[in-house]
């Protein structure tokens, strides 16, 4: 009688033993997957960051020859004409970056001896159905590079072969990805300084400011996701003024070019190239 009872007790314990064994295996698998995920995050290669930048810029801004990880890495900054283009130009020297957790987001710090004004600081803030990139640097200007770098974008920059330099500055500038599109806040300025071109014998042609304007922080972003574009002349013989917008649909921009008094003859051929002549003016438009 005793042996029969012991045999029944063993049969009753067997399902519980099997259940504990299955649970242990599940925890082991879960632990292994979690470890693998942490390893992927901690040791993710720098090329992952490069792919993200290429995707966000439609293939126009690349990081090549990447080294290190997304947390501490370096590479070469390249401008290209996009997919299928043979045009490309690389900035001298490597860009290096470090990234770490800051609050509920990430802080990205980048340096490039040739072109950045000290350290470029960006704040990355992921969220549910949204993503935000904000410029955290407070320098008067953020970066400066030779205008010849723009030739990598292809037409018309490869034809113009610009000389001079481009200086970038920002005022409370941030981009927000929400509901499948970007919204801009603040202002981004690109100053084209002492511009020259191989299609003109007059040098320099002048200095210009190209501004991309969004909404004012606290008052909403660019209306309906549309940013305003402005081009103005700071000084020079070639006077450029333009305005437009981009966001939903195709970008729109209208440029008007004229020659300063006494410079009409020297700039006549260039004005013919820039756009459609309307007397002394040359008008170019897209969109």
XYZ file of N, CA and C in Angstrom:
861
model
N 0.833 -1.207 0.000
C 0.000 0.000 0.000
C 0.861 1.248 0.000
N 1.918 1.207 0.734
C 2.817 2.354 0.823
C 3.501 2.622 -0.507
N 3.959 1.532 -1.189
C 4.631 1.697 -2.476
C 3.684 2.286 -3.510
N 2.422 1.869 -3.509
C 1.442 2.371 -4.463
C 1.207 3.871 -4.241
N 1.145 4.295 -2.995
C 0.933 5.713 -2.680
C 2.111 6.559 -3.125
N 3.327 6.050 -2.927
C 4.519 6.788 -3.355
C 4.556 6.958 -4.860
N 4.111 5.902 -5.591
C 4.103 5.984 -7.056
C 3.115 7.041 -7.524
N 1.928 7.110 -6.843
C 0.947 8.125 -7.201
C 1.482 9.523 -6.905
N 2.196 9.713 -5.785
C 2.753 11.025 -5.452
C 3.764 11.475 -6.499
N 4.568 10.519 -6.988
C 5.560 10.858 -8.016
C 4.889 11.334 -9.292
N 3.796 10.653 -9.674
C 3.071 11.077 -10.884
C 2.463 12.467 -10.714
N 2.021 12.797 -9.509
C 1.438 14.107 -9.266
C 2.491 15.212 -9.301
N 3.699 14.893 -8.891
C 4.771 15.896 -8.885
C 5.351 16.151 -10.270
N 5.227 15.187 -11.178
C 5.860 15.303 -12.500
C 5.372 16.506 -13.303
N 4.049 16.809 -13.401
C 3.629 17.999 -14.147
C 4.204 19.287 -13.571
N 4.266 19.410 -12.259
C 4.827 20.616 -11.642
C 6.299 20.765 -11.989
N 7.008 19.638 -11.978
C 8.439 19.674 -12.326
C 8.648 20.112 -13.771
N 7.794 19.546 -14.652
C 7.893 19.946 -16.059
C 7.574 21.426 -16.247
N 6.560 21.936 -15.514
C 6.198 23.350 -15.620
C 7.340 24.256 -15.199
N 8.017 23.871 -14.079
C 9.146 24.684 -13.633
C 10.280 24.641 -14.636
N 10.479 23.523 -15.282
C 11.544 23.384 -16.268
C 11.279 24.250 -17.495
N 10.011 24.235 -17.957
C 9.642 25.068 -19.103
C 9.798 26.546 -18.767
N 9.360 26.938 -17.570
C 9.484 28.338 -17.152
C 10.944 28.765 -17.087
N 11.796 27.842 -16.594
C 13.226 28.170 -16.512
C 13.816 28.381 -17.895
N 13.405 27.509 -18.847
C 13.911 27.664 -20.218
C 13.442 28.986 -20.821
N 12.193 29.355 -20.553
C 11.684 30.619 -21.082
C 12.459 31.809 -20.534
N 12.734 31.792 -19.213
C 13.516 32.866 -18.621
C 14.927 32.917 -19.195
N 15.493 31.752 -19.467
C 16.838 31.698 -20.041
C 16.848 32.309 -21.440
N 15.832 31.963 -22.247
C 15.732 32.522 -23.595
C 15.520 34.028 -23.535
N 14.625 34.471 -22.627
C 14.368 35.902 -22.477
C 15.633 36.642 -22.056
N 16.396 36.056 -21.130
C 17.642 36.671 -20.690
C 18.653 36.771 -21.813
N 18.732 35.717 -22.637
C 19.663 35.729 -23.761
C 19.276 36.800 -24.781
N 17.973 36.908 -25.067
C 17.504 37.924 -26.016
C 17.754 39.330 -25.485
N 17.512 39.528 -24.177
C 17.777 40.833 -23.578
C 19.256 41.177 -23.642
N 20.109 40.188 -23.365
C 21.546 40.414 -23.457
C 21.978 40.763 -24.863
N 21.386 40.069 -25.839
C 21.710 40.346 -27.233
C 21.275 41.756 -27.615
N 20.084 42.163 -27.152
C 19.582 43.502 -27.455
C 20.482 44.565 -26.844
N 20.898 44.376 -25.597
C 21.793 45.332 -24.955
C 23.137 45.411 -25.678
N 23.629 44.255 -26.135
C 24.901 44.238 -26.868
C 24.774 45.005 -28.180
N 23.634 44.818 -28.863
C 23.419 45.545 -30.117
C 23.382 47.047 -29.882
N 22.741 47.458 -28.775
C 22.646 48.885 -28.473
C 24.005 49.453 -28.083
N 24.715 48.747 -27.203
C 25.978 49.260 -26.686
C 27.097 49.240 -27.712
N 27.064 48.244 -28.610
C 28.162 48.094 -29.566
C 27.708 48.295 -31.006
N 26.582 49.008 -31.200
C 26.088 49.277 -32.552
C 27.154 50.039 -33.340
N 27.485 49.601 -34.546
C 28.553 50.241 -35.315
C 28.183 51.646 -35.768
N 29.199 52.464 -36.028
C 28.987 53.837 -36.489
C 28.237 53.875 -37.810
N 28.325 52.815 -38.599
C 27.641 52.776 -39.897
C 26.134 52.877 -39.743
N 25.603 52.496 -38.570
C 24.157 52.629 -38.346
C 23.754 54.100 -38.341
N 24.563 54.932 -37.695
C 24.300 56.370 -37.686
C 24.410 56.939 -39.098
N 25.390 56.439 -39.854
C 25.568 56.890 -41.232
C 24.351 56.559 -42.086
N 23.785 55.364 -41.883
C 22.590 54.987 -42.646
C 21.408 55.880 -42.314
N 21.262 56.214 -41.037
C 20.170 57.088 -40.630
C 20.287 58.470 -41.244
N 21.500 59.027 -41.287
C 21.712 60.343 -41.885
C 21.457 60.310 -43.382
N 21.909 59.259 -44.046
C 21.688 59.132 -45.488
C 20.200 59.053 -45.808
N 19.456 58.318 -44.992
C 18.024 58.188 -45.210
C 17.308 59.511 -44.990
N 17.674 60.231 -43.910
C 17.017 61.493 -43.588
C 17.303 62.573 -44.619
N 18.465 62.514 -45.282
C 18.848 63.534 -46.267
C 18.602 63.084 -47.704
N 17.901 61.972 -47.883
C 17.650 61.426 -49.231
C 18.946 61.167 -49.986
N 19.962 60.771 -49.269
C 21.228 60.401 -49.899
C 22.122 61.565 -50.263
N 21.800 62.796 -49.813
C 22.623 63.958 -50.175
C 23.755 64.215 -49.176
N 23.584 63.824 -47.922
C 24.625 64.004 -46.912
C 24.986 62.643 -46.331
N 26.259 62.267 -46.485
C 26.712 60.940 -46.090
C 27.868 61.034 -45.102
N 28.020 59.976 -44.312
C 29.229 59.785 -43.515
C 29.876 58.502 -44.029
N 31.072 58.611 -44.577
C 31.763 57.453 -45.127
C 33.000 57.133 -44.290
N 33.605 55.980 -44.569
C 34.792 55.526 -43.854
C 34.574 55.605 -42.344
N 33.428 55.088 -41.896
C 33.073 55.178 -40.479
C 33.943 54.260 -39.630
N 34.214 54.712 -38.416
C 34.961 53.943 -37.434
C 34.290 54.091 -36.066
N 34.422 53.077 -35.245
C 33.864 53.129 -33.909
C 32.399 52.731 -33.879
N 31.661 53.301 -32.926
C 30.255 52.956 -32.714
C 29.387 54.193 -32.841
N 28.067 53.988 -32.721
C 27.178 55.148 -32.763
C 27.377 56.027 -31.537
N 27.981 55.481 -30.474
C 28.188 56.248 -29.246
C 29.492 57.039 -29.282
N 30.504 56.488 -29.894
C 31.794 57.166 -30.059
C 32.372 56.735 -31.397
N 32.328 57.634 -32.366
C 32.781 57.252 -33.698
C 33.300 58.430 -34.493
N 33.678 58.146 -35.727
C 34.184 59.188 -36.621
C 33.956 58.756 -38.063
N 34.093 59.716 -38.969
C 33.919 59.429 -40.385
C 34.206 60.667 -41.212
N 33.943 60.567 -42.509
C 34.142 61.672 -43.440
C 32.785 62.167 -43.924
N 32.584 63.497 -43.910
C 31.324 64.082 -44.371
C 31.383 64.307 -45.873
N 30.372 63.799 -46.583
C 30.348 63.868 -48.042
C 29.001 64.414 -48.507
N 29.029 65.356 -49.457
C 27.829 65.823 -50.144
C 27.730 65.127 -51.490
N 26.536 64.660 -51.844
C 26.346 64.001 -53.132
C 25.072 64.515 -53.787
N 24.943 64.200 -55.058
C 23.747 64.570 -55.798
C 22.580 63.646 -55.557
N 22.733 62.674 -54.673
C 21.657 61.735 -54.389
C 21.840 60.424 -55.126
N 20.841 59.568 -55.020
C 20.918 58.243 -55.622
C 21.134 58.337 -57.132
N 22.117 57.596 -57.630
C 22.406 57.568 -59.055
C 23.322 58.666 -59.528
N 23.659 59.631 -58.667
C 24.531 60.739 -59.064
C 25.996 60.343 -58.942
N 26.807 60.873 -59.847
C 28.248 60.641 -59.790
C 28.978 61.793 -59.117
N 28.253 62.841 -58.779
C 28.862 63.997 -58.122
C 29.000 63.734 -56.631
N 30.139 64.087 -56.082
C 30.382 63.927 -54.651
C 31.589 64.772 -54.264
N 31.529 65.364 -53.081
C 32.679 66.119 -52.569
C 32.763 65.885 -51.068
N 33.985 65.761 -50.569
C 34.221 65.409 -49.174
C 34.914 66.568 -48.460
N 34.548 66.804 -47.216
C 35.204 67.829 -46.413
C 36.547 67.310 -45.911
N 37.544 68.191 -45.805
C 38.845 67.740 -45.287
C 38.760 67.437 -43.803
N 39.447 66.405 -43.386
C 39.450 66.039 -41.974
C 38.226 65.229 -41.589
N 38.343 64.489 -40.514
C 37.277 63.604 -40.059
C 36.380 64.325 -39.054
N 35.110 63.993 -39.089
C 34.178 64.423 -38.060
C 34.116 63.331 -37.004
N 34.210 63.724 -35.743
C 34.124 62.757 -34.638
C 32.952 63.142 -33.753
N 32.349 62.157 -33.116
C 31.180 62.430 -32.276
C 31.152 61.511 -31.067
N 30.416 61.962 -30.072
C 30.114 61.142 -28.905
C 28.649 61.380 -28.565
N 27.984 60.344 -28.064
C 26.568 60.442 -27.756
C 26.292 59.727 -26.450
N 25.457 60.342 -25.619
C 25.110 59.746 -24.341
C 23.711 60.138 -23.905
N 23.216 59.461 -22.909
C 21.873 59.718 -22.396
C 21.867 61.017 -21.609
N 20.840 61.839 -21.862
C 20.655 63.091 -21.138
C 19.169 63.271 -20.865
N 18.772 63.115 -19.606
C 17.355 63.199 -19.279
C 16.589 62.083 -19.959
N 15.508 62.471 -20.667
C 14.701 61.495 -21.397
C 15.139 61.364 -22.853
N 16.277 61.967 -23.198
C 16.745 61.913 -24.580
C 18.225 61.614 -24.658
N 18.824 62.023 -25.771
C 20.241 61.800 -26.028
C 20.905 63.126 -26.360
N 22.157 63.260 -25.964
C 22.964 64.434 -26.303
C 24.063 63.995 -27.258
N 24.128 64.632 -28.415
C 25.136 64.322 -29.428
C 26.099 65.489 -29.528
N 27.384 65.211 -29.389
C 28.430 66.231 -29.494
C 29.374 65.845 -30.617
N 29.604 66.796 -31.540
C 30.434 66.517 -32.713
C 31.512 67.583 -32.853
N 32.663 67.160 -33.361
C 33.790 68.067 -33.594
C 34.393 67.782 -34.972
N 34.828 68.850 -35.622
C 35.560 68.726 -36.882
C 36.469 69.953 -37.002
N 37.765 69.720 -36.949
C 38.722 70.816 -36.853
C 38.600 71.800 -38.007
N 38.303 71.289 -39.195
C 38.267 72.164 -40.364
C 37.088 73.113 -40.368
N 35.971 72.717 -39.729
C 34.717 73.382 -40.063
C 33.801 73.751 -38.911
N 33.890 73.083 -37.764
C 32.969 73.380 -36.669
C 33.559 74.431 -35.748
N 32.689 75.284 -35.230
C 33.095 76.299 -34.263
C 33.101 75.656 -32.878
N 34.224 75.044 -32.537
C 34.305 74.302 -31.271
C 33.534 73.010 -31.368
N 32.531 72.856 -30.526
C 31.770 71.616 -30.452
C 30.316 71.876 -30.849
N 29.835 71.122 -31.823
C 28.436 71.202 -32.230
C 27.621 70.280 -31.339
N 26.603 70.825 -30.687
C 25.803 70.049 -29.736
C 24.362 69.955 -30.218
N 23.863 68.718 -30.270
C 22.483 68.469 -30.666
C 21.783 67.683 -29.568
N 20.491 67.918 -29.409
C 19.679 67.175 -28.450
C 18.669 66.338 -29.228
N 18.670 65.027 -28.999
C 17.781 64.101 -29.695
C 16.734 63.611 -28.698
N 15.466 63.823 -29.017
C 14.390 63.480 -28.082
C 13.367 62.575 -28.755
N 13.473 61.261 -28.570
C 12.462 60.353 -29.122
C 11.201 60.379 -28.276
N 10.083 60.041 -28.890
C 8.812 59.995 -28.177
C 7.850 59.070 -28.891
N 6.648 58.956 -28.356
C 5.646 58.081 -28.944
C 5.102 58.726 -30.217
N 5.487 58.192 -31.374
C 5.017 58.716 -32.646
C 5.666 60.017 -33.059
N 6.771 60.384 -32.412
C 7.440 61.630 -32.761
C 8.936 61.520 -32.466
N 9.698 62.454 -33.051
C 11.135 62.502 -32.825
C 11.570 63.948 -33.022
N 12.461 64.429 -32.158
C 12.872 65.832 -32.229
C 14.393 65.957 -32.222
N 14.896 66.854 -33.065
C 16.317 67.200 -33.102
C 16.419 68.701 -32.861
N 17.198 69.109 -31.861
C 17.337 70.525 -31.529
C 18.810 70.889 -31.426
N 19.156 72.086 -31.893
C 20.514 72.592 -31.759
C 20.682 73.136 -30.356
N 21.627 72.578 -29.609
C 21.864 73.006 -28.233
C 23.058 73.945 -28.120
N 23.815 74.124 -29.200
C 24.982 75.013 -29.176
C 24.533 76.466 -29.083
N 25.342 77.284 -28.435
C 24.996 78.698 -28.270
C 26.053 79.617 -28.895
N 26.902 79.099 -29.765
C 27.918 79.918 -30.421
C 27.269 80.833 -31.466
N 27.966 81.945 -31.806
C 27.448 82.875 -32.812
C 27.241 82.173 -34.147
N 28.145 81.278 -34.488
C 27.978 80.461 -35.689
C 28.405 79.040 -35.366
N 27.829 78.086 -36.092
C 28.032 76.676 -35.775
C 29.108 76.022 -36.617
N 29.091 76.306 -37.918
C 30.012 75.626 -38.825
C 30.358 76.541 -39.995
N 31.486 76.257 -40.615
C 31.940 77.016 -41.782
C 32.712 76.071 -42.688
N 32.370 76.068 -43.969
C 33.049 75.189 -44.909
C 33.224 75.886 -46.251
N 34.149 75.436 -47.095
C 34.364 76.072 -48.394
C 33.155 75.899 -49.306
N 32.816 76.950 -50.050
C 31.673 76.887 -50.961
C 31.853 75.813 -52.024
N 33.106 75.478 -52.340
C 33.366 74.448 -53.348
C 32.778 73.108 -52.957
N 32.535 72.884 -51.647
C 31.938 71.631 -51.183
C 30.556 71.413 -51.796
N 29.843 72.505 -52.094
C 28.488 72.400 -52.643
C 28.461 71.756 -54.019
N 29.603 71.712 -54.710
C 29.643 71.093 -56.037
C 29.245 69.626 -55.978
N 29.393 69.010 -54.818
C 29.004 67.615 -54.677
C 27.522 67.373 -54.855
N 26.699 68.419 -54.716
C 25.255 68.277 -54.876
C 24.827 68.151 -56.335
N 25.779 68.348 -57.258
C 25.425 68.229 -58.674
C 24.927 69.536 -59.244
N 24.074 69.465 -60.257
C 23.558 70.639 -60.949
C 22.700 71.480 -60.006
N 22.851 72.854 -60.017
C 23.760 73.651 -60.843
C 25.101 73.944 -60.180
N 25.303 73.388 -58.960
C 26.484 73.747 -58.184
C 27.781 73.297 -58.858
N 27.750 72.151 -59.535
C 28.967 71.686 -60.207
C 29.319 72.549 -61.408
N 28.330 73.250 -61.965
C 28.584 74.170 -63.077
C 29.099 75.509 -62.563
N 28.524 76.001 -61.483
C 28.923 77.301 -60.944
C 30.326 77.278 -60.359
N 30.726 76.114 -59.743
C 32.051 75.993 -59.121
C 32.348 77.219 -58.250
N 31.587 77.346 -57.173
C 31.670 78.531 -56.329
C 32.971 78.597 -55.535
N 33.431 79.809 -55.334
C 34.516 80.087 -54.413
C 33.962 80.833 -53.219
N 34.759 81.030 -52.186
C 34.293 81.660 -50.968
C 33.993 80.625 -49.903
N 33.144 80.983 -48.955
C 32.833 80.069 -47.869
C 31.361 80.187 -47.477
N 30.865 79.150 -46.779
C 29.495 79.120 -46.273
C 29.566 79.002 -44.752
N 28.834 79.885 -44.070
C 28.815 79.886 -42.607
C 27.386 79.627 -42.131
N 27.235 78.690 -41.219
C 25.906 78.308 -40.730
C 25.708 78.775 -39.294
N 24.542 79.346 -39.040
C 24.170 79.738 -37.677
C 22.710 79.372 -37.448
N 22.298 79.317 -36.186
C 20.934 78.902 -35.857
C 20.421 79.696 -34.669
N 19.109 79.936 -34.671
C 18.453 80.609 -33.563
C 17.251 79.778 -33.126
N 17.384 79.156 -31.951
C 16.326 78.318 -31.379
C 15.807 77.324 -32.411
N 16.734 76.706 -33.116
C 16.372 75.841 -34.240
C 16.152 74.405 -33.775
N 15.022 73.833 -34.176
C 14.765 72.419 -33.931
C 13.802 71.877 -34.980
N 13.914 70.579 -35.198
C 13.051 69.875 -36.141
C 12.275 68.809 -35.379
N 11.001 68.681 -35.705
C 10.148 67.709 -35.044
C 9.487 66.811 -36.090
N 9.667 65.508 -35.940
C 9.026 64.537 -36.825
C 7.763 64.031 -36.146
N 6.605 64.342 -36.732
C 5.334 63.931 -36.141
C 4.319 63.730 -37.260
N 3.513 62.709 -37.131
C 2.484 62.375 -38.111
C 3.053 62.246 -39.521
N 4.260 61.686 -39.595
C 4.843 61.375 -40.895
C 5.489 62.529 -41.625
N 5.685 63.674 -40.962
C 6.351 64.781 -41.649
C 7.129 65.632 -40.645
N 8.060 66.445 -41.172
C 8.889 67.298 -40.353
C 8.227 68.651 -40.148
N 8.365 69.190 -38.949
C 7.969 70.567 -38.658
C 9.198 71.297 -38.121
N 9.383 72.532 -38.569
C 10.538 73.307 -38.146
C 10.133 74.400 -37.172
N 11.006 74.622 -36.185
C 10.863 75.729 -35.258
C 12.152 76.546 -35.317
N 12.055 77.849 -35.100
C 13.246 78.678 -35.095
C 13.740 78.991 -36.495
N 15.018 79.356 -36.576
C 15.586 79.834 -37.836
C 16.985 79.273 -38.053
N 17.256 78.905 -39.312
C 18.591 78.450 -39.724
C 19.081 79.384 -40.820
N 20.291 79.938 -40.656
C 20.872 80.874 -41.626
C 22.136 80.290 -42.235
N 22.254 80.436 -43.548
C 23.473 80.094 -44.268
C 23.989 81.365 -44.940
N 25.147 81.833 -44.503
C 25.763 83.018 -45.099
C 26.799 82.581 -46.122
N 26.595 82.967 -47.378
C 27.554 82.687 -48.443
C 28.445 83.911 -48.578
N 29.701 83.788 -48.168
C 30.593 84.928 -48.019
C 31.629 84.986 -49.139
N 31.797 86.203 -49.698
C 32.799 86.448 -50.748
C 32.680 85.435 -51.881
N 31.471 85.318 -52.410
C 31.178 84.325 -53.438
C 31.826 84.706 -54.769
N 32.408 83.719 -55.417
C 32.899 83.861 -56.792
C 32.452 82.632 -57.569
N 32.580 82.697 -58.896
C 32.163 81.574 -59.736
C 33.007 81.544 -60.994
N 33.218 80.330 -61.501
C 34.017 80.195 -62.708
C 33.283 80.716 -63.941
N 31.966 80.939 -63.846
C 31.213 81.449 -64.998
C 31.221 82.969 -65.044
N 31.947 83.619 -64.138
C 32.059 85.075 -64.132
C 33.498 85.491 -63.881
N 33.947 86.508 -64.627
C 35.308 87.020 -64.431
C 35.374 87.996 -63.267
N 34.217 88.444 -62.775
C 34.172 89.376 -61.664
C 34.219 88.613 -60.344
N 35.169 88.966 -59.497
C 35.293 88.284 -58.200
C 35.763 89.282 -57.143
N 35.171 89.231 -55.946
C 34.008 88.399 -55.627
C 32.719 89.016 -56.152
N 31.693 88.183 -56.251
C 30.394 88.666 -56.709
C 29.620 89.329 -55.584
N 29.830 88.859 -54.358
C 29.134 89.432 -53.222
C 28.985 88.425 -52.094
N 28.256 88.833 -51.063
C 27.958 87.971 -49.925
C 26.446 87.957 -49.713
N 25.904 86.786 -49.323
C 24.451 86.613 -49.301
C 24.038 85.792 -48.072
N 22.764 85.955 -47.703
C 22.218 85.187 -46.578
C 20.979 84.428 -47.041
N 21.015 83.103 -46.841
C 19.877 82.243 -47.145
C 19.307 81.760 -45.822
N 18.032 82.067 -45.564
C 17.400 81.754 -44.287
C 16.245 80.792 -44.470
N 16.143 79.842 -43.540
C 15.018 78.914 -43.487
C 14.298 79.179 -42.177
N 13.045 79.646 -42.264
C 12.316 80.096 -41.089
C 11.128 79.198 -40.804
N 11.023 78.782 -39.549
C 9.879 78.006 -39.110
C 9.054 78.803 -38.128
N 8.403 78.126 -37.190
C 7.588 78.798 -36.190
C 8.429 79.293 -35.041
N 7.803 80.071 -34.173
C 8.450 80.565 -32.964
C 8.178 79.600 -31.824
N 9.217 79.138 -31.092
C 8.988 78.212 -29.985
C 7.913 78.738 -29.040
N 6.969 77.858 -28.678
C 5.874 78.239 -27.812
C 4.665 78.743 -28.565
N 4.829 78.969 -29.899
C 3.728 79.489 -30.697
C 3.423 78.588 -31.884
N 3.866 77.344 -31.808
C 3.594 76.401 -32.891
C 4.705 76.395 -33.916
N 4.793 75.331 -34.695
C 5.822 75.206 -35.714
C 5.408 75.887 -36.997
N 6.183 75.649 -38.064
C 5.841 76.204 -39.353
C 4.426 75.765 -39.725
N 3.622 76.699 -40.207
C 2.222 76.417 -40.464
C 2.070 75.238 -41.422
N 1.298 74.226 -40.996
C 1.038 73.041 -41.806
C 2.326 72.360 -42.246
N 3.407 72.511 -41.459
C 4.669 71.878 -41.801
C 5.425 72.563 -42.921
N 5.070 73.810 -43.253
C 5.704 74.533 -44.350
C 6.670 75.565 -43.781
N 7.925 75.540 -44.238
C 8.935 76.510 -43.825
C 9.118 77.558 -44.917
N 9.453 78.767 -44.493
C 9.658 79.868 -45.430
C 11.143 80.001 -45.779
N 11.430 80.326 -47.037
C 12.792 80.483 -47.537
C 13.013 81.937 -47.950
N 14.152 82.498 -47.584
C 14.484 83.868 -47.965
C 15.955 83.960 -48.360
N 16.232 84.705 -49.406
C 17.602 84.987 -49.833
C 17.763 86.488 -49.945
N 18.784 87.030 -49.309
C 19.028 88.473 -49.355
C 20.504 88.734 -49.603
N 20.805 89.923 -50.088
C 22.180 90.318 -50.394
C 22.761 91.112 -49.228
N 23.916 90.694 -48.753
C 24.602 91.425 -47.695
C 25.444 92.546 -48.281
N 26.160 92.256 -49.366
C 26.924 93.265 -50.110
C 27.392 92.644 -51.408
N 27.820 93.496 -52.378
C 28.395 92.965 -53.606
C 27.822 93.560 -54.873
N 28.460 93.185 -56.000
C 28.051 93.697 -57.306
C 26.824 92.982 -57.846
N 26.690 91.697 -57.553
C 25.528 90.921 -57.975
C 24.501 90.947 -56.851
N 23.333 91.501 -57.145
C 22.294 91.638 -56.127
C 21.271 90.518 -56.309
N 21.110 89.690 -55.265
C 20.191 88.565 -55.301
C 19.130 88.730 -54.214
N 17.885 88.498 -54.591
C 16.788 88.490 -53.644
C 15.831 87.372 -54.017
N 15.411 86.588 -53.035
C 14.517 85.478 -53.348
C 13.647 85.113 -52.164
N 12.551 84.432 -52.452
C 11.672 83.948 -51.398
C 10.900 82.738 -51.903
N 10.480 81.918 -50.963
C 9.740 80.716 -51.329
C 9.365 79.931 -50.093
N 9.065 78.649 -50.273
C 8.651 77.791 -49.172
C 8.907 76.345 -49.544
N 8.963 75.487 -48.520
C 9.037 74.050 -48.769
C 8.404 73.333 -47.594
N 7.951 72.150 -47.854
C 7.292 71.350 -46.834
C 6.433 70.315 -47.510
N 5.135 70.541 -47.544
C 4.232 69.637 -48.227
C 4.344 69.850 -49.736
N 4.490 68.770 -50.475
C 4.606 68.893 -51.927
C 5.974 69.399 -52.344
N 6.052 69.993 -53.533
C 7.320 70.452 -54.079
C 7.712 71.800 -53.481
N 9.036 72.047 -53.344
C 9.469 73.369 -52.872
C 9.172 74.432 -53.922
N 8.942 75.634 -53.438
C 8.703 76.780 -54.318
C 9.702 77.870 -53.986
N 10.307 78.439 -55.030
C 11.288 79.492 -54.793
C 11.422 80.353 -56.045
N 11.452 81.659 -55.839
C 11.646 82.609 -56.934
C 12.836 83.497 -56.617
N 13.777 83.568 -57.531
C 15.009 84.344 -57.364
C 15.049 85.461 -58.397
N 15.387 86.646 -57.949
C 15.560 87.793 -58.837
C 16.986 88.316 -58.704
N 17.685 88.458 -59.831
C 19.079 88.906 -59.834
C 19.225 90.158 -60.682
N 19.961 91.123 -60.169
C 20.282 92.349 -60.907
C 21.736 92.711 -60.635
N 22.259 93.625 -61.443
C 23.627 94.104 -61.254
C 23.601 95.453 -60.549
N 24.564 95.650 -59.672
C 24.695 96.952 -59.009
C 25.039 98.006 -60.054
N 24.672 99.271 -59.828
C 24.993 100.333 -60.796
C 26.465 100.342 -61.170
N 26.721 100.405 -62.478
C 28.089 100.413 -62.981
C 28.668 99.035 -63.220
N 27.949 97.960 -62.835
C 28.434 96.592 -63.007
C 27.626 95.812 -64.047
N 26.761 96.489 -64.785
C 25.874 95.801 -65.714
C 26.643 95.050 -66.801
N 27.629 95.679 -67.401
C 28.371 95.034 -68.490
C 29.140 93.811 -67.998
N 29.748 93.914 -66.836
C 30.559 92.811 -66.307
C 29.703 91.599 -65.929
N 28.433 91.836 -65.602
C 27.580 90.744 -65.130
C 26.518 90.324 -66.141
N 26.537 90.911 -67.335
C 25.487 90.624 -68.318
C 25.407 89.142 -68.665
N 26.539 88.499 -68.946
C 26.524 87.070 -69.308
C 26.043 86.195 -68.151
N 26.464 86.525 -66.938
C 26.043 85.748 -65.774
C 24.538 85.878 -65.554
N 23.995 87.070 -65.740
C 22.556 87.265 -65.586
C 21.777 86.448 -66.615
N 22.346 86.299 -67.819
C 21.695 85.466 -68.835
C 21.661 83.989 -68.420
N 22.687 83.562 -67.678
C 22.765 82.166 -67.242
C 21.818 81.902 -66.071
N 21.704 82.876 -65.167
C 20.928 82.662 -63.941
C 19.471 82.356 -64.232
N 18.859 83.074 -65.162
C 17.433 82.846 -65.413
C 16.922 83.598 -66.621
N 15.622 83.812 -66.651
C 14.955 84.467 -67.775
C 15.107 85.981 -67.638
N 15.592 86.624 -68.691
C 15.814 88.058 -68.645
C 14.501 88.821 -68.775
N 14.337 89.803 -67.915
C 13.231 90.750 -67.970
C 13.832 92.137 -67.833
N 14.358 92.631 -68.945
C 15.073 93.891 -68.915
C 16.394 93.736 -68.180
N 16.600 94.541 -67.148
C 17.829 94.486 -66.368
C 17.821 93.338 -65.369
N 16.652 92.732 -65.161
C 16.536 91.677 -64.183
C 16.667 90.294 -64.822
N 17.083 89.341 -63.999
C 17.090 87.927 -64.385
C 16.274 87.195 -63.342
N 15.276 86.419 -63.785
C 14.353 85.769 -62.875
C 14.431 84.265 -63.038
N 14.569 83.565 -61.920
C 14.612 82.096 -61.911
C 13.601 81.613 -60.894
N 12.838 80.579 -61.241
C 11.827 80.057 -60.302
C 11.732 78.549 -60.409
N 11.401 77.930 -59.288
C 11.121 76.491 -59.235
C 9.800 76.294 -58.502
N 9.098 75.234 -58.860
C 7.843 74.930 -58.195
C 6.662 75.719 -58.745
